[in-house]
PDB file of C-alpha atoms in Angstrom:
ATOM      1  CA  MET A  24     112.313  88.878  83.381  1.00  0.00           C
ATOM      2  CA  LYS A  25     111.180  90.104  86.910  1.00  0.00           C
ATOM      3  CA  GLU A  26     107.528  88.426  86.015  1.00  0.00           C
ATOM      4  CA  ALA A  27     109.277  85.346  84.752  1.00  0.00           C
ATOM      5  CA  PHE A  28     110.973  84.789  88.085  1.00  0.00           C
ATOM      6  CA  ARG A  29     107.662  85.543  89.746  1.00  0.00           C
ATOM      7  CA  VAL A  30     105.921  82.799  87.554  1.00  0.00           C
ATOM      8  CA  LEU A  31     108.698  80.539  88.753  1.00  0.00           C
ATOM      9  CA  ARG A  32     108.407  81.001  92.641  1.00  0.00           C
ATOM     10  CA  TYR A  33     104.348  80.834  92.355  1.00  0.00           C
ATOM     11  CA  ALA A  34     105.026  77.407  90.316  1.00  0.00           C
ATOM     12  CA  LEU A  35     107.314  76.304  93.264  1.00  0.00           C
ATOM     13  CA  VAL A  36     105.160  77.432  95.827  1.00  0.00           C
ATOM     14  CA  ALA A  37     102.035  76.128  94.263  1.00  0.00           C
ATOM     15  CA  SER A  38     103.738  72.879  93.485  1.00  0.00           C
ATOM     16  CA  SER A  39     104.558  72.490  97.380  1.00  0.00           C
ATOM     17  CA  ALA A  40     100.735  73.304  98.007  1.00  0.00           C
ATOM     18  CA  GLY A  41      99.780  70.824  95.540  1.00  0.00           C
ATOM     19  CA  LEU A  42     102.120  68.413  97.427  1.00  0.00           C
ATOM     20  CA  LEU A  43     100.539  68.923 100.701  1.00  0.00           C
ATOM     21  CA  GLU A  44      97.039  68.705  98.950  1.00  0.00           C
ATOM     22  CA  ILE A  45      97.584  65.362  97.322  1.00  0.00           C
ATOM     23  CA  ALA A  46      99.402  64.192 100.667  1.00  0.00           C
ATOM     24  CA  SER A  47      96.474  65.348 102.810  1.00  0.00           C
ATOM     25  CA  PHE A  48      93.780  63.747 100.362  1.00  0.00           C
ATOM     26  CA  ALA A  49      95.640  60.583  99.988  1.00  0.00           C
ATOM     27  CA  LEU A  50      95.824  60.008 103.621  1.00  0.00           C
ATOM     28  CA  LEU A  51      92.063  61.018 104.071  1.00  0.00           C
ATOM     29  CA  THR A  52      91.275  58.624 101.273  1.00  0.00           C
ATOM     30  CA  THR A  53      93.026  55.867 102.716  1.00  0.00           C
ATOM     31  CA  ALA A  54      92.382  56.509 106.422  1.00  0.00           C
ATOM     32  CA  THR A  55      88.680  56.950 106.370  1.00  0.00           C
ATOM     33  CA  ALA A  56      85.731  55.756 104.802  1.00  0.00           C
ATOM     34  CA  TRP A  57      84.491  59.311 103.814  1.00  0.00           C
ATOM     35  CA  SER A  58      83.358  59.944 100.183  1.00  0.00           C
ATOM     36  CA  TYR A  59      85.296  62.103  97.518  1.00  0.00           C
ATOM     37  CA  TRP A  60      84.201  65.685  98.603  1.00  0.00           C
ATOM     38  CA  PRO A  61      84.992  65.983 102.406  1.00  0.00           C
ATOM     39  CA  CYS A  62      88.669  64.505 101.484  1.00  0.00           C
ATOM     40  CA  TYR A  63      89.017  67.092  98.752  1.00  0.00           C
ATOM     41  CA  LEU A  64      87.799  69.920 100.754  1.00  0.00           C
ATOM     42  CA  ILE A  65      89.767  69.415 103.629  1.00  0.00           C
ATOM     43  CA  ALA A  66      92.939  68.919 101.769  1.00  0.00           C
ATOM     44  CA  LEU A  67      92.008  71.878  99.441  1.00  0.00           C
ATOM     45  CA  VAL A  68      91.657  74.202 102.584  1.00  0.00           C
ATOM     46  CA  LEU A  69      95.016  73.147 103.977  1.00  0.00           C
ATOM     47  CA  SER A  70      96.633  73.824 100.890  1.00  0.00           C
ATOM     48  CA  VAL A  71      94.992  77.222 100.308  1.00  0.00           C
ATOM     49  CA  LEU A  72      96.108  78.182 103.897  1.00  0.00           C
ATOM     50  CA  TRP A  73      99.741  77.255 102.826  1.00  0.00           C
ATOM     51  CA  ASN A  74      99.724  78.655  99.336  1.00  0.00           C
ATOM     52  CA  PHE A  75      98.558  82.181 100.457  1.00  0.00           C
ATOM     53  CA  THR A  76     100.979  82.432 103.297  1.00  0.00           C
ATOM     54  CA  LEU A  77     103.953  81.523 101.197  1.00  0.00           C
ATOM     55  CA  ASN A  78     102.769  83.459  97.979  1.00  0.00           C
ATOM     56  CA  ARG A  79     102.201  86.393  99.756  1.00  0.00           C
ATOM     57  CA  LYS A  80     105.469  86.488 101.169  1.00  0.00           C
ATOM     58  CA  VAL A  81     107.731  84.745  98.371  1.00  0.00           C
ATOM     59  CA  THR A  82     106.078  85.383  95.086  1.00  0.00           C
ATOM     60  CA  PHE A  83     104.302  88.787  95.610  1.00  0.00           C
ATOM     61  CA  HIS A  84     106.408  90.324  98.393  1.00  0.00           C
ATOM     62  CA  SER A  85     103.194  91.983  99.636  1.00  0.00           C
ATOM     63  CA  ALA A  86     102.901  94.226 102.559  1.00  0.00           C
ATOM     64  CA  GLY A  87      99.497  94.786 101.785  1.00  0.00           C
ATOM     65  CA  ASN A  88      96.576  94.506 104.520  1.00  0.00           C
ATOM     66  CA  VAL A  89      96.443  90.785 105.434  1.00  0.00           C
ATOM     67  CA  PRO A  90      92.876  90.551 106.402  1.00  0.00           C
ATOM     68  CA  VAL A  91      91.727  92.418 102.963  1.00  0.00           C
ATOM     69  CA  ALA A  92      93.906  89.873 100.889  1.00  0.00           C
ATOM     70  CA  MET A  93      92.401  86.705 102.535  1.00  0.00           C
ATOM     71  CA  LEU A  94      88.910  88.118 102.048  1.00  0.00           C
ATOM     72  CA  LYS A  95      89.898  88.419  98.775  1.00  0.00           C
ATOM     73  CA  VAL A  96      90.970  84.942  98.143  1.00  0.00           C
ATOM     74  CA  ALA A  97      88.159  83.559 100.222  1.00  0.00           C
ATOM     75  CA  ALA A  98      85.935  85.383  97.266  1.00  0.00           C
ATOM     76  CA  TYR A  99      87.611  83.321  94.850  1.00  0.00           C
ATOM     77  CA  TYR A 100      87.513  80.077  96.821  1.00  0.00           C
ATOM     78  CA  ALA A 101      83.803  80.863  97.477  1.00  0.00           C
ATOM     79  CA  ILE A 102      83.376  80.433  93.637  1.00  0.00           C
ATOM     80  CA  PHE A 103      86.054  77.814  93.003  1.00  0.00           C
ATOM     81  CA  THR A 104      85.407  75.559  95.883  1.00  0.00           C
ATOM     82  CA  PRO A 105      81.672  74.694  95.300  1.00  0.00           C
ATOM     83  CA  VAL A 106      82.189  74.406  91.571  1.00  0.00           C
ATOM     84  CA  SER A 107      85.292  71.909  91.694  1.00  0.00           C
ATOM     85  CA  THR A 108      83.837  69.861  94.531  1.00  0.00           C
ATOM     86  CA  ILE A 109      80.482  69.626  92.888  1.00  0.00           C
ATOM     87  CA  LEU A 110      81.980  68.746  89.293  1.00  0.00           C
ATOM     88  CA  GLY A 111      84.801  66.564  91.273  1.00  0.00           C
ATOM     89  CA  ASN A 112      82.418  64.585  93.217  1.00  0.00           C
ATOM     90  CA  HIS A 113      80.196  63.988  89.696  1.00  0.00           C
ATOM     91  CA  LEU A 114      83.175  63.054  87.692  1.00  0.00           C
ATOM     92  CA  VAL A 115      84.000  60.393  90.581  1.00  0.00           C
ATOM     93  CA  ALA A 116      80.517  59.313  90.737  1.00  0.00           C
ATOM     94  CA  ILE A 117      80.631  58.472  87.159  1.00  0.00           C
ATOM     95  CA  GLY A 118      83.740  56.468  87.349  1.00  0.00           C
ATOM     96  CA  TRP A 119      86.625  59.107  86.919  1.00  0.00           C
ATOM     97  CA  ASN A 120      89.455  58.212  88.888  1.00  0.00           C
ATOM     98  CA  GLU A 121      89.556  60.454  92.320  1.00  0.00           C
ATOM     99  CA  TYR A 122      93.304  60.950  92.040  1.00  0.00           C
ATOM    100  CA  LEU A 123      92.856  62.414  88.177  1.00  0.00           C
ATOM    101  CA  VAL A 124      89.861  64.545  89.114  1.00  0.00           C
ATOM    102  CA  THR A 125      92.088  66.115  92.135  1.00  0.00           C
ATOM    103  CA  LEU A 126      95.159  66.657  89.897  1.00  0.00           C
ATOM    104  CA  LEU A 127      92.980  68.413  87.204  1.00  0.00           C
ATOM    105  CA  ASN A 128      90.999  70.524  89.616  1.00  0.00           C
ATOM    106  CA  MET A 129      94.984  71.500  91.034  1.00  0.00           C
ATOM    107  CA  LEU A 130      95.780  72.419  87.817  1.00  0.00           C
ATOM    108  CA  VAL A 131      92.820  74.560  87.014  1.00  0.00           C
ATOM    109  CA  ASN A 132      93.192  76.309  90.578  1.00  0.00           C
ATOM    110  CA  GLY A 133      96.973  76.829  90.071  1.00  0.00           C
ATOM    111  CA  VAL A 134      96.416  78.805  86.817  1.00  0.00           C
ATOM    112  CA  THR A 135      93.365  80.649  87.773  1.00  0.00           C
ATOM    113  CA  GLU A 136      94.626  81.494  90.992  1.00  0.00           C
ATOM    114  CA  PHE A 137      97.895  82.778  89.916  1.00  0.00           C
ATOM    115  CA  LEU A 138      95.877  85.094  87.660  1.00  0.00           C
ATOM    116  CA  TYR A 139      93.552  86.324  90.418  1.00  0.00           C
ATOM    117  CA  GLN A 140      96.174  86.859  93.154  1.00  0.00           C
ATOM    118  CA  ARG A 141      98.759  88.596  90.747  1.00  0.00           C
ATOM    119  CA  LEU A 142      95.975  90.790  89.233  1.00  0.00           C
ATOM    120  CA  PHE A 143      93.542  91.429  92.140  1.00  0.00           C
ATOM    121  CA  VAL A 144      94.549  90.190  95.205  1.00  0.00           C
ATOM    122  CA  PHE A 145      98.164  91.451  95.322  1.00  0.00           C
ATOM    123  CA  GLY A 146      98.028  93.684  92.219  1.00  0.00           C
ATOM    124  CA  LYS A 147      98.502  97.253  94.027  1.00  0.00           C
ATOM    125  CA  SER A 148     100.837  95.745  96.806  1.00  0.00           C
ATOM    126  CA  ILE A 149     103.313  93.535  94.612  1.00  0.00           C
ATOM    127  CA  ASP A 150     106.784  94.158  95.905  1.00  0.00           C
ATOM    128  CA  SER A 151     105.657  96.634  98.637  1.00  0.00           C
ATOM    129  CA  ALA A 152     107.319  94.468 101.419  1.00  0.00           C
ATOM    130  CA  LYS A 153     110.742  95.751 102.155  1.00  0.00           C
ATOM    131  CA  GLU A 154     113.708  93.297 102.854  1.00  0.00           C
ATOM    132  CA  LYS A 155     114.842  94.030 106.420  1.00  0.00           C
ATOM    133  CA  GLU A 156     118.061  95.956 105.951  1.00  0.00           C
ATOM    134  CA  PRO A 157     121.072  94.603 108.071  1.00  0.00           C
ATOM    135  CA  GLY A 158     121.514  96.945 111.208  1.00  0.00           C
ATOM    136  CA  THR A 159     118.257  98.679 111.040  1.00  0.00           C
ATOM    137  CA  LEU A 160     114.817  98.275 113.039  1.00  0.00           C
ATOM    138  CA  GLN A 161     112.113  96.921 110.969  1.00  0.00           C
ATOM    139  CA  GLY A 162     109.925 100.002 109.765  1.00  0.00           C
ATOM    140  CA  VAL A 163     112.492 102.660 111.073  1.00  0.00           C
ATOM    141  CA  ARG A 164     114.140 104.618 108.464  1.00  0.00           C
ATOM    142  CA  SER A 165     117.500 106.039 108.762  1.00  0.00           C
ATOM    143  CA  ILE A 166     118.500 109.362 108.268  1.00  0.00           C
ATOM    144  CA  HIS A 167     121.192 110.137 106.018  1.00  0.00           C
TER     145      HIS A 167
END
């Protein structure tokens, strides 16, 4: 049951990141004369930063090393970003709708990134962040 709630929280956070991505993509697409790939890439970066920050706190409750976790996420995106950008640009060039391509990229990203974060990025530090107890200082244990 705990994992089902984790998946639900991830889906909600990923949905908010998806809304940010599609809104920024739409803004860049309509407000600039740029081709597909720079609009997609900027929107993706904004979404990744939002998604990482919220999922670390809300979904995985990780107190692990943030720079290490960020490097692990960067490794994922070092593969996902060029593949999805090149493939997406190709599909748009042959006539696919750019919003459909972006949506498909977001769906593939959502599923694969959850598994990657759950098993690799936060796997050993899941639920390691302790909620601050009322009346105590963060990081200070009371003696009873």
